[in-house]
Every structure is written in structure tokens, then in C-alpha cells.
CSV table of C-alpha atoms in Angstrom, one decimal:
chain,number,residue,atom,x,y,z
A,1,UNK,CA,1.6,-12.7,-1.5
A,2,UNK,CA,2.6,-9.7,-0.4
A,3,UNK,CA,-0.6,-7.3,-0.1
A,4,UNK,CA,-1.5,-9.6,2.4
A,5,UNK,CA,0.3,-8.3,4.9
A,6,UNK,CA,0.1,-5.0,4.1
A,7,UNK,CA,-3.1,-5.2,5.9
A,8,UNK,CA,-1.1,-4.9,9.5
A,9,UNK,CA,1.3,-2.4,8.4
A,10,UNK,CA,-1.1,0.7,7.6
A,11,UNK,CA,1.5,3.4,7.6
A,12,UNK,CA,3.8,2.3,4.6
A,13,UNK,CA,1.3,0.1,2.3
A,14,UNK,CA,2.2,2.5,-1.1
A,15,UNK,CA,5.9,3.2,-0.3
A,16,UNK,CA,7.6,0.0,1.2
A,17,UNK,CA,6.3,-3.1,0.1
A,18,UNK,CA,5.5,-5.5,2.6
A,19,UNK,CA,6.8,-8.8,2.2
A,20,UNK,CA,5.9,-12.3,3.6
A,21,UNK,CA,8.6,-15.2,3.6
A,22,UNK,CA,7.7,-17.8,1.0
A,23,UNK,CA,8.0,-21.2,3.1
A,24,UNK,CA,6.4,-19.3,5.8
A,25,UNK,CA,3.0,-19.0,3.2
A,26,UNK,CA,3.4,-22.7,1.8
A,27,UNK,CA,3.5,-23.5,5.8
A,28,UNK,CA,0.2,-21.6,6.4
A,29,UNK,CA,-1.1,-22.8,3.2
A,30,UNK,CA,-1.1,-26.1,4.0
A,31,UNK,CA,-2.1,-25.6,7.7
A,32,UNK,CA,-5.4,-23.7,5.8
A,33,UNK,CA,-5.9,-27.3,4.1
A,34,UNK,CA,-5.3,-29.5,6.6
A,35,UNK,CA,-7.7,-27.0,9.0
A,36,UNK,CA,-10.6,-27.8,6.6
A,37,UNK,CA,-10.1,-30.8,6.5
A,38,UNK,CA,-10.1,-31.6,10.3
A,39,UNK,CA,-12.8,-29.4,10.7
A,40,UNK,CA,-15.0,-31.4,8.1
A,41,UNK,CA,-15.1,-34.9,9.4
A,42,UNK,CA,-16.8,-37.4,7.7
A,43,UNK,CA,-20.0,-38.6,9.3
A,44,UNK,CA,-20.0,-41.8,8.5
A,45,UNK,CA,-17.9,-44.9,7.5
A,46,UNK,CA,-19.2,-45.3,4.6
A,47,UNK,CA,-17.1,-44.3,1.1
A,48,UNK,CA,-20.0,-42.0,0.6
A,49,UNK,CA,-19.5,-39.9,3.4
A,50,UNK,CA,-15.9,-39.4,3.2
A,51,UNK,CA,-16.5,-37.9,-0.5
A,52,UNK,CA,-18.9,-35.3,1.0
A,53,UNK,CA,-16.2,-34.4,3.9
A,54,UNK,CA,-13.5,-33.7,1.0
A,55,UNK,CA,-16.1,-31.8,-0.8
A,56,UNK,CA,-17.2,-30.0,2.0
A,57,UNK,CA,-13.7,-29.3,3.3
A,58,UNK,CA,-12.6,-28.1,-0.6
A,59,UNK,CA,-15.9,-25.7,-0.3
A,60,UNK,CA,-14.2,-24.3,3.1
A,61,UNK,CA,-11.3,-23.9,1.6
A,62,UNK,CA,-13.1,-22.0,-1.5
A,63,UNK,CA,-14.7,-19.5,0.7
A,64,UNK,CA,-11.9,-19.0,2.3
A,65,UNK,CA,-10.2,-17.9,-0.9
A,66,UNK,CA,-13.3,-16.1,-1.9
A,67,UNK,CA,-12.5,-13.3,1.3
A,68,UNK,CA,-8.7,-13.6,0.1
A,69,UNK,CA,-9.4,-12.7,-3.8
A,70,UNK,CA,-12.5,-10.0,-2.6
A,71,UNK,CA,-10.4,-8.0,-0.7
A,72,UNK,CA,-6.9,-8.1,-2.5
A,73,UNK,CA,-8.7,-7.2,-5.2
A,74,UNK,CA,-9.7,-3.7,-3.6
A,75,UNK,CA,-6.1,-3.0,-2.8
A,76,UNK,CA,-4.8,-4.1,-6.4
A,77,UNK,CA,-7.3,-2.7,-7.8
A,78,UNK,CA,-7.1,0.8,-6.1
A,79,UNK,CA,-4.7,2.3,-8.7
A,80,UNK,CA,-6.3,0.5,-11.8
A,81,UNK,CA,-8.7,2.3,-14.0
A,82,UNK,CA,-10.7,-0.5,-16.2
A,83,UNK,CA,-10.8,2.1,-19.4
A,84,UNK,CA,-14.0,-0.2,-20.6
A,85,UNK,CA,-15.3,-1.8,-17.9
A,86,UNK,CA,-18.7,1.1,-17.6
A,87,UNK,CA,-19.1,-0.7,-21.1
A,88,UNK,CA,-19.7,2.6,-22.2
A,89,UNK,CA,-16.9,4.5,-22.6
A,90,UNK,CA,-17.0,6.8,-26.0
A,91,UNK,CA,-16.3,4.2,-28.4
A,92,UNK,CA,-17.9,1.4,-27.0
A,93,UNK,CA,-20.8,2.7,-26.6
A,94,UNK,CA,-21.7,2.9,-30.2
A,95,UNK,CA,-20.8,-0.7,-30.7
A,96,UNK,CA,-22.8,-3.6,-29.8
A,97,UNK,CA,-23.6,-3.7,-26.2
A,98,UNK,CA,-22.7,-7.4,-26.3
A,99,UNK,CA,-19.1,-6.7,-27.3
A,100,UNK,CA,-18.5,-4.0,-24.7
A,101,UNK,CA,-20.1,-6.3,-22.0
A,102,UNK,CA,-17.4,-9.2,-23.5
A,103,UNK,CA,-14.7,-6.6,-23.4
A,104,UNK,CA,-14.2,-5.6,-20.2
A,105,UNK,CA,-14.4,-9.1,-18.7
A,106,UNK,CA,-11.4,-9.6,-20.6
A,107,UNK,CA,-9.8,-6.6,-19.6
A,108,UNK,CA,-10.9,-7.9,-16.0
A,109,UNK,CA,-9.7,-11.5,-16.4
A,110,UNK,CA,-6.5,-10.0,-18.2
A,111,UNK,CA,-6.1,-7.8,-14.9
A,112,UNK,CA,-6.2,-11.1,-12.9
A,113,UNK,CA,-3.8,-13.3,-15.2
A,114,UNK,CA,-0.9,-10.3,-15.0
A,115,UNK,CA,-1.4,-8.1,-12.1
A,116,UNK,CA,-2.9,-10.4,-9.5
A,117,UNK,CA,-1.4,-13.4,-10.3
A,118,UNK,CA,1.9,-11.4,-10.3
A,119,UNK,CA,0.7,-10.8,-6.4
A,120,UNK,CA,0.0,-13.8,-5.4
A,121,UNK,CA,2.4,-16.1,-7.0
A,122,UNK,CA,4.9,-14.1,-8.7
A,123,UNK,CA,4.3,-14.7,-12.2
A,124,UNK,CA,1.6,-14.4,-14.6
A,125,UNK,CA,-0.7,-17.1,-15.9
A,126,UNK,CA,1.0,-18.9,-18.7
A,127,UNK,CA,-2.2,-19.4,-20.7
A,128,UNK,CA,-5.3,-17.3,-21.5
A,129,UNK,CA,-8.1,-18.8,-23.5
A,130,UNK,CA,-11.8,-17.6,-24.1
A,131,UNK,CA,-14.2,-18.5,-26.2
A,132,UNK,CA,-15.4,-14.5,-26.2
A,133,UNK,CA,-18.9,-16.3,-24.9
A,134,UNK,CA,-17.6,-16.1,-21.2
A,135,UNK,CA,-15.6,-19.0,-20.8
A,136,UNK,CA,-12.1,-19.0,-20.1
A,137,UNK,CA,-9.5,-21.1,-19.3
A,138,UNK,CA,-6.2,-19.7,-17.5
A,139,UNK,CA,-3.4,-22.3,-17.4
A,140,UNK,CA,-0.4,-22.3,-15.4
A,141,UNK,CA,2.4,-24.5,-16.0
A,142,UNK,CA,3.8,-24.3,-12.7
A,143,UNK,CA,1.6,-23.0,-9.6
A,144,UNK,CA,3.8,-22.0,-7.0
A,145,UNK,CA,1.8,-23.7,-4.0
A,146,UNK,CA,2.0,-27.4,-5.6
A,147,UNK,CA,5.6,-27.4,-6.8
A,148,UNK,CA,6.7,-29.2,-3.4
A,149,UNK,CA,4.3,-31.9,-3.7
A,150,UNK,CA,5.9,-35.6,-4.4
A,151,UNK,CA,5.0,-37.1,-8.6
A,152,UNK,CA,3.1,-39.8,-8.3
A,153,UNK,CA,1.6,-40.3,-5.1
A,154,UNK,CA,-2.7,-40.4,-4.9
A,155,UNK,CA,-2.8,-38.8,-1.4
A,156,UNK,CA,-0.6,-35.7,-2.8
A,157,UNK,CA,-2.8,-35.9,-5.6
A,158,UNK,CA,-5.8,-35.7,-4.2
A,159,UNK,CA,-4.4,-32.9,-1.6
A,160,UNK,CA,-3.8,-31.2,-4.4
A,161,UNK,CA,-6.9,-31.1,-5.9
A,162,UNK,CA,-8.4,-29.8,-2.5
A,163,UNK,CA,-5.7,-27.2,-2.4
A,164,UNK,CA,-6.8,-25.6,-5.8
A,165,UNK,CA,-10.1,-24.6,-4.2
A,166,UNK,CA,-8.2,-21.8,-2.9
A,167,UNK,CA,-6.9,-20.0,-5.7
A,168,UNK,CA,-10.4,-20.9,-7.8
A,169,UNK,CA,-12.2,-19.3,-4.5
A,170,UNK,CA,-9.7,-16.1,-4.8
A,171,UNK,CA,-10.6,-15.9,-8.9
A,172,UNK,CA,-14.1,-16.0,-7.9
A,173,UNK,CA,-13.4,-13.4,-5.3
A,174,UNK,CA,-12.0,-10.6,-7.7
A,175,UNK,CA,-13.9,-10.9,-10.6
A,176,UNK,CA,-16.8,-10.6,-8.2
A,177,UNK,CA,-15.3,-7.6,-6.5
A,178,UNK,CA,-15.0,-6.2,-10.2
A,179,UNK,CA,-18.5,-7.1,-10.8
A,180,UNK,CA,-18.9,-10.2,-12.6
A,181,UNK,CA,-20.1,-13.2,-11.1
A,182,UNK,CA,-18.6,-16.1,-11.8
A,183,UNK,CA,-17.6,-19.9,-11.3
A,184,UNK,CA,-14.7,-21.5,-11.2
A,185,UNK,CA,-13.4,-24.7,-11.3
A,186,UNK,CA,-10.1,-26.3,-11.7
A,187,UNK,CA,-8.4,-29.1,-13.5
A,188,UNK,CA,-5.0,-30.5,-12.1
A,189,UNK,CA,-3.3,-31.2,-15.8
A,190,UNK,CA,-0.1,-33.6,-13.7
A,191,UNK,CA,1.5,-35.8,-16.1
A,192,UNK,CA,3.9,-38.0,-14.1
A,193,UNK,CA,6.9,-35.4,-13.8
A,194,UNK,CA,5.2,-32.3,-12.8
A,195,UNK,CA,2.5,-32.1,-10.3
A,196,UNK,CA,2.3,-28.2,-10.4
A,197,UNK,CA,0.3,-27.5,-13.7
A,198,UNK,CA,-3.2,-27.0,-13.3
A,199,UNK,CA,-6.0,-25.0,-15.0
A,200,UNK,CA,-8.4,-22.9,-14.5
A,201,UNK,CA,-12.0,-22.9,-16.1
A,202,UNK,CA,-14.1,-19.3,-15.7
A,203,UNK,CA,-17.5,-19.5,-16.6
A,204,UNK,CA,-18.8,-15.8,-15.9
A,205,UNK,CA,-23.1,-16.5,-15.3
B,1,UNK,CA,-16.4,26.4,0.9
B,2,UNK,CA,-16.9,23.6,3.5
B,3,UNK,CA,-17.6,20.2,3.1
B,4,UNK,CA,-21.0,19.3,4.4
B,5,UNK,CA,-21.4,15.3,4.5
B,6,UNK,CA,-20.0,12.6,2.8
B,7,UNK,CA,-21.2,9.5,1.2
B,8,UNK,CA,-19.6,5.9,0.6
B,9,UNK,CA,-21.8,3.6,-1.1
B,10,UNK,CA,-21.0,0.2,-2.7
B,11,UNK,CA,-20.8,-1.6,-6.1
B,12,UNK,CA,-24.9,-2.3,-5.8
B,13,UNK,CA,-25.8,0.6,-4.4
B,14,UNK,CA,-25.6,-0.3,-0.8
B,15,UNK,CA,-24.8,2.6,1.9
B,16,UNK,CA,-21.5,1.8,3.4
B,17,UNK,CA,-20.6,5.1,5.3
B,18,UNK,CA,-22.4,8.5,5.7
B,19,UNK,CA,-21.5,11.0,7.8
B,20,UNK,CA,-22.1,14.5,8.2
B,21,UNK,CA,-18.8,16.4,8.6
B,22,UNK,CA,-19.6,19.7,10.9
B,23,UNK,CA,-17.7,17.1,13.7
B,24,UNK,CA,-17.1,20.4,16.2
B,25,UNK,CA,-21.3,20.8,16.5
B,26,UNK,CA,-22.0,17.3,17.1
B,27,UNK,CA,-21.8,17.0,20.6
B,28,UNK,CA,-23.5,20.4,21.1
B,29,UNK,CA,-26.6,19.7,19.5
B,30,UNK,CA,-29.1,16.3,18.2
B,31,UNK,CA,-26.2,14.4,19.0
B,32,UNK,CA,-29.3,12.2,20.1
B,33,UNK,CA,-30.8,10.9,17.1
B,34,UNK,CA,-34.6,11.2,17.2
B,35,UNK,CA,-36.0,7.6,15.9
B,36,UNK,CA,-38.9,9.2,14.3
B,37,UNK,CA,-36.5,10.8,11.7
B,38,UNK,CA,-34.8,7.7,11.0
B,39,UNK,CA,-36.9,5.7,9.1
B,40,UNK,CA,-34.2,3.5,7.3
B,41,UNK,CA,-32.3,3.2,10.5
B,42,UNK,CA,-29.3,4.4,9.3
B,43,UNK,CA,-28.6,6.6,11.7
B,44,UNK,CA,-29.0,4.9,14.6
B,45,UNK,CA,-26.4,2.0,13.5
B,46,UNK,CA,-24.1,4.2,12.0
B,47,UNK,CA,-23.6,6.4,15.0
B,48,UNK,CA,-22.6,3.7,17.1
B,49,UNK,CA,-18.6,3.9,15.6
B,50,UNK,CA,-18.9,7.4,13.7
B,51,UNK,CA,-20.7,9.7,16.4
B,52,UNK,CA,-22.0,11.5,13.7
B,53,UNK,CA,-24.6,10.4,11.2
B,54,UNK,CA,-26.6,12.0,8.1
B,55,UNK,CA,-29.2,14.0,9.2
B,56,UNK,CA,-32.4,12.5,7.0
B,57,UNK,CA,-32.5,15.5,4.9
B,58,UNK,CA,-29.1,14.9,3.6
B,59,UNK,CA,-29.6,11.6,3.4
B,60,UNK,CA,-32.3,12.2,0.8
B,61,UNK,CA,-30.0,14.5,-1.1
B,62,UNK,CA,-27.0,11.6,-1.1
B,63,UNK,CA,-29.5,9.4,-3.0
B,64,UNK,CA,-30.1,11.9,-5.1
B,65,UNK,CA,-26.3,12.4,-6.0
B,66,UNK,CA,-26.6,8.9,-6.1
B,67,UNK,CA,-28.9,9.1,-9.3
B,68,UNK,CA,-26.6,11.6,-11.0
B,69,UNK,CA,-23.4,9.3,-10.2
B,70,UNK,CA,-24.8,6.6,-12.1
B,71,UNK,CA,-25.8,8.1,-14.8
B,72,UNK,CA,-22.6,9.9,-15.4
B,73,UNK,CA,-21.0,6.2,-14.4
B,74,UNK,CA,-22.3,5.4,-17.9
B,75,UNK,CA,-25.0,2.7,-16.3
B,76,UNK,CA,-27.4,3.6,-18.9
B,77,UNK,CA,-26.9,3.1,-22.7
B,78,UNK,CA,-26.7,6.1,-24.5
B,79,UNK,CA,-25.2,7.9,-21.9
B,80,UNK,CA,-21.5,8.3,-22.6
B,81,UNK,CA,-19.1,7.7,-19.5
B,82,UNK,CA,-17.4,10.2,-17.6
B,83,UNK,CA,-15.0,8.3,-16.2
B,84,UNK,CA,-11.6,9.0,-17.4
B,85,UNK,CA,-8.8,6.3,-17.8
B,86,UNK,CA,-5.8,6.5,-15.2
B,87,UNK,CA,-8.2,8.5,-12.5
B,88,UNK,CA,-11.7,7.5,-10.4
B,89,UNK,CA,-12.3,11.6,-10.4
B,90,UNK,CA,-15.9,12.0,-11.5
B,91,UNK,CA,-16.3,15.4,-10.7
B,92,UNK,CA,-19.2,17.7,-10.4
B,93,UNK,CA,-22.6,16.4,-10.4
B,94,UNK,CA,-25.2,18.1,-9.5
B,95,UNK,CA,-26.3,21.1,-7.7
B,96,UNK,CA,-27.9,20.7,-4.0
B,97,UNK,CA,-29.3,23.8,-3.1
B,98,UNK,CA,-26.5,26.2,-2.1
B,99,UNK,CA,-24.1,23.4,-2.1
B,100,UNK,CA,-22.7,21.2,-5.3
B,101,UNK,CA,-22.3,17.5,-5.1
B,102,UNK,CA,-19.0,15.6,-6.7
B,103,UNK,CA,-18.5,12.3,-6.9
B,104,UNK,CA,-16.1,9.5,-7.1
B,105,UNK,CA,-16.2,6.0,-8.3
B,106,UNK,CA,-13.5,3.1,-7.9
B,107,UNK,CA,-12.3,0.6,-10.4
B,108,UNK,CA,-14.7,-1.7,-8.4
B,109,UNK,CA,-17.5,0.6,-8.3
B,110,UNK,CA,-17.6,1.6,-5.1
B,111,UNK,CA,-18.6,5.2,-4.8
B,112,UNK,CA,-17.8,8.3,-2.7
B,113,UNK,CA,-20.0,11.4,-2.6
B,114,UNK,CA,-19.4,14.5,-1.3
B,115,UNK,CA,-21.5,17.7,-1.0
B,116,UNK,CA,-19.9,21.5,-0.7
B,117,UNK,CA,-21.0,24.3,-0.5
B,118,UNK,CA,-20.2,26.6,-3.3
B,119,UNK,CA,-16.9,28.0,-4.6
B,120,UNK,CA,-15.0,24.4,-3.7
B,121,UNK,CA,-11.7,23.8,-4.7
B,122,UNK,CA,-11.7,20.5,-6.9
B,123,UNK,CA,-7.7,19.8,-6.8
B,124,UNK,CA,-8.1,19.4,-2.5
B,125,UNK,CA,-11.8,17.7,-2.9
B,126,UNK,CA,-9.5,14.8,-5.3
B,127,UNK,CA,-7.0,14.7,-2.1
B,128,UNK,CA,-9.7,13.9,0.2
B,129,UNK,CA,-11.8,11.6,-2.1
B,130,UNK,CA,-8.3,10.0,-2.5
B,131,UNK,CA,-7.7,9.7,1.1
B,132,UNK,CA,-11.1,8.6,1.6
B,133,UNK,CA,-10.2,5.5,-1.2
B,134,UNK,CA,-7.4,4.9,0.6
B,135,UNK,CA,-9.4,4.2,4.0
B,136,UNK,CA,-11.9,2.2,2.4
B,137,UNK,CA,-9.3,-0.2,0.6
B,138,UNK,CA,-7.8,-0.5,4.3
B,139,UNK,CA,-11.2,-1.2,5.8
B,140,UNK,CA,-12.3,-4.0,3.0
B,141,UNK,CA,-8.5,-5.3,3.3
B,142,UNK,CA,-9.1,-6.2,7.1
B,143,UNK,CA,-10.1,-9.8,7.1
B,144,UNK,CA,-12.6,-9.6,10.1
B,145,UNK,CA,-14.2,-6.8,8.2
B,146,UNK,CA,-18.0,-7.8,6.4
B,147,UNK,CA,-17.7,-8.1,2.7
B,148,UNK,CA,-20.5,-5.6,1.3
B,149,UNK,CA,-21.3,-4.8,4.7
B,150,UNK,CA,-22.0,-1.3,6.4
B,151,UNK,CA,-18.5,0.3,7.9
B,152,UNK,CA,-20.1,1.1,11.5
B,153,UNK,CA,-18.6,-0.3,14.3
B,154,UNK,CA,-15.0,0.8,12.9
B,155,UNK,CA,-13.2,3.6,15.4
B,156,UNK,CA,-10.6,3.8,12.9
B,157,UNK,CA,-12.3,4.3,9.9
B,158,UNK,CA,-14.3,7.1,11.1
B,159,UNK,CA,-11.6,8.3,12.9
B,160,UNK,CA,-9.6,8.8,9.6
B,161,UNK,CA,-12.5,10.2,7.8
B,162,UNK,CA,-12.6,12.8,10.3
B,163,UNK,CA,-8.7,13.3,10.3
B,164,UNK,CA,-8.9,13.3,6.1
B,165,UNK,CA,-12.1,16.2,6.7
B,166,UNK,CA,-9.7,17.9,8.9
B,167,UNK,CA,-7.0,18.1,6.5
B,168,UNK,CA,-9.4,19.3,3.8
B,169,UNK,CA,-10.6,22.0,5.8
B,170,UNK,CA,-7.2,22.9,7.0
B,171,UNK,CA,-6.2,23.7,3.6
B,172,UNK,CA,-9.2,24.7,2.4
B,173,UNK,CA,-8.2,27.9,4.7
B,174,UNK,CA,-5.0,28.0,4.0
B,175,UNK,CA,-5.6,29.4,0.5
């Protein structure tokens, strides 16, 4: 995630690129989780109330991400031009307004599968789907962030889970930094031997 | 041939950052802002970091730009796009008076607006609208900076928007 600390080093951010040491980010990664969670105690004994701590931790955590994706998005996107995204440009313009709109959220969400992705976790998404209506579903095979985590063990499941907020919120933060509001949810696809796949449903509002 | 004030205004058409840029006069003359001019209160906020804010009149002529930025954004269908693919360079948009305003827009639609006087040199304005880019990318990259929020109470963003004036000017006379 190396933009990220770009934001320190102002002299060099084009030339030299910044790096941050990997277990140094999984460290702070799961400091950020277990923050949230601490600072969302349940209220109450009750099953109930413990539910509503996770979910209100995982929101914290999603916010958090949100600030993350916003502004990386501004840095990666400072060199990009999104040919399409004025859904107008010459040719699109003459086609149906529908289809431009559809193509340059792909072009967006294309821009986040290779380029940010590539940024934040060293490799692209492994899986793109859409439905062209403004669904779409980005799988990745192995996430870096959950490829430490035991098999087969409910508390790192369910960690897991509440670490995904995180990259949802950042996916929520750059498409709405490129304009298109969004939600997005995540599914954690762990059959017994790998814990790191999980997906990523897009539903642009 | 000078640049008179610049304009930074976000993806939904929220004012980020103006400034006038005669930076020598400011402290001569209204560096007091009279309230009664300031309606939108613009002023008054933003010249708590930047020292120097948009006279009302120029204000008024930003929004203007504003109009003609948009429309050659491609906002309106029918209107074909001027953007061009591998540059945020907009270019001329409008004339103000004896000055001319150009405009630049960001892969995120933030947009810069700047007005000259006549007879500007376009290859130095993209330098400084590109230095200006860079600044703002800095600004939203800080983590204790407001997402969408007005850039006031940052010394070092106005500080290298006058530096990246400076430079403009400097080699605006070189030539």
C-alpha cells in the first residue's frame, strides 16, 4: 500500500516510490480491527447486543476504509484520464445515454480491479462480473490481508468477516471519489483450506 | 499577461479554494475584508489560511467560468466533451472582460479555474494548473484533511499556490 505513505514524503511522491513494509501493514491492519472493536463495546449481555457491537465496530471499520479509498483514489487517479467517464465523449454521445452511463462505471470499476487493487494489495482482482445493470461482483482468490489467518477456526472466521469492511469501505470510497455512489458488501467464499478468498458485491444506486 | 485569481471547485460544484493572485498588493490595501461584500462568507473563512480571498466581483465571474466548464465538461447531452484522453487540459473558456478564463478538470471532477488577462501563454498556464493538481491531490491525501470540504485553514496549501503563481509569473517574464 504504498501511496499511503506517500502522504508524509511530499518532495518525491512521482519519482521514488514510497514503500511500507508488509508485516508492518498486516500489524496496523489488525490493530485498526481490534481498535474498533474495543472501541464498540457491547451494552449489554445479551446475544443481541454483542451482534450490534460487531456490526457497529465492522461500520467503523468501513468508514475508516471509506477516507482510505476517497483519498488514494485522488492520488491514483491524478494521472488517469477516464476517456468515457463525461458519458459524452464523441461517440458516446450519439448512443444511448444508458450505455455511456454503464460504460464508464465499468471503465471505473475496471480502474479499481487493476490499478487500485495493484496499490493496495499487489495484484489485480481475479474476477470481474456485471450484470451491465450496475451490479458487480469482484472476486479475489487470495486477499493479501486474510492469508495469515488459521482454516477452520470461527473466531478467525468471524474476524475476518469484520476485517473485509475495510477494503468494501475503500471500494466505496473511490468509486465515490469517481462519482458513483455505491454499496458494497462482501462475501468470505473460505472452503476449509483457504480462508483468503472473498468477494466483493457492487451495487452502484 | 498575469494571472488574476484562481478557482478550485469540487466534483458537485462546491468552492474548495479561491484566491486572488496580485499577493504583493494584499497587505497594502482591503486586506480587511468588508462583511457587507461578503454575502456567501467566503471570504471571511477563506482568508483565515490564504490571506488573500476573491474579491466578490471575481467571485461572480468564477461562477460564471463555472457555467462554461461544465458545459464544455460535456454535463449536458448534446454537447460533445472537450475533454481529451491522456490530459485534464480544458482550455479556453470564456472571455471575462479584458481577461480570458481556462479551465481544468480532474479524472474525479474536481475543477481548477483560472482567469488572465489577455495574450496568456497556454503551455505555462498547463504547468501551473498541473502544479495546482498536484497540491490538491496532496491536500485530499492528508488524512486529517475534510473530504469535500473547503481547503482554508491549510498554510501549506496556500503557500504552494502562491509559490506555483510565482513560478508562473516568473516565467511568464522570462519570455
Amino acid at each position: 500500500m504504498a501511496p499511503s505513505s506517500s502522504k508524509d514524503s511530499s518532495s518525491d511522491s512521482h519519482s521514488g516510490h514510497p514503500q511500507v513494509s508488509d508485516p508492518a501493514l498486516e500489524f496496523l491492519i489488525a490493530e485498526i480491527v481490534r481498535y474498533a472493536e474495543l472501541s464498540c463495546p457491547p451494552e449489554g449481555p445479551d446475544e443481541e447486543h454483542s451482534i450490534i457491537a460487531c456490526e457497529m465496530a465492522a461500520a467503523k471499520l468501513e468508514r475508516i476504509g471509506y477516507s482510505v479509498g476517497y483519498r488514494l483514489c485522488e492520488r491514483l487517479a491524478q494521472t488517469k484520464t477516464f476517456g468515457t467517464t463525461a458519458g459524452a465523449s464523441g461517440n458516446s454521445a450519439k448512443k444511448d445515454p444508458a450505455a455511456a452511463v454503464a460504460a464508464s462505471q465499468l471503465e471505473a470499476v475496471k480502474f479499481l480491479c487493476k490499478e487500485f487493487w495493484i496499490e493496495v494489495f499487489r495484484k489485480q482482482i481475479d474476477k470481474l462480473q456485471t450484470n451491465h445493470r450496475g451490479v458487480f461482483v469482484l472476486k479475489d482468490s487470495e486477499l493479501r490481508w486474510l492469508t495469515r489467518f488459521p482454516n477452520n477456526q470461527e473466531n478467525a472466521r468471524v474476524t475476518a468477516i469484520q476485517l473485509l469492511a475495510f477494503p468494501c469501505g475503500m471500494l466505496r470510497g473511490a468509486l465515490a471519489n469517481l462519482g458513483i455512489p455505491s454499496v458494497v458488501s462482501c462475501d468470505f467464499l473460505t472452503d476449509q483450506q483457504n480462508m483468503a478468498s472473498c468477494s466483493f458485491n457492487v451495487k452502484i444506486k | 499577461m498575469t494571472i488574476l485569481c484562481l478557482a478550485i471547485v469540487g466534483k458537485n460544484n462546491e468552492p474548495l479554494y479561491l484566491c486572488d493572485c496580485d499577493f504583493d498588493k494584499e497587505n497594502k490595501e482591503d486586506s480587511a475584508v468588508n462583511e457587507d461584500d461578503d454575502i456567501f462568507g467566503f471570504a471571511s473563512e477563506t482568508t483565515k489560511g490564504a490571506e488573500s480571498a476573491l474579491s466578490l466581483d471575481n467571485e461572480f465571474l468564477m461562477y460564471a467560468a463555472l457555467d462554461y466548464l461544465e458545459e464544455a465538461l460535456g454535463i449536458h447531452p448534446g454537447l460533445p466533451s472537450r475533454r481529451q484522453t491522456g490530459s485534464h487540459w480544458i482550455g479556453y473558456l470564456c472571455p471575462m472582460g479584458d481577461a480570458k478564463c481556462y479551465g481544468y478538470a480532474t479524472a474525479t471532477n474536481a475543477k481548477f479555474i483560472a482567469m488572465a488577462t489577455n495574450d496568456v501563454s497556454e503551455s505555462k498556464l498547463k504547468i501551473l494548473f498541473n502544479s495546482l493538481h498536484d497540491l490538491y491531490v496532496k491536500h485530499t491525501m492528508n488524512p486529517f484533511s475534510k473530504i469535500g470540504g473547503k481547503i482554508v485553514s491549510s498554510q501549506k496549501f496556500s503557500q504552494g499556490v502562491k509559490d506555483a503563481v510565482a513560478e508562473y509569473k516568473k516565467s511568464i517574464n522570462q519570455t
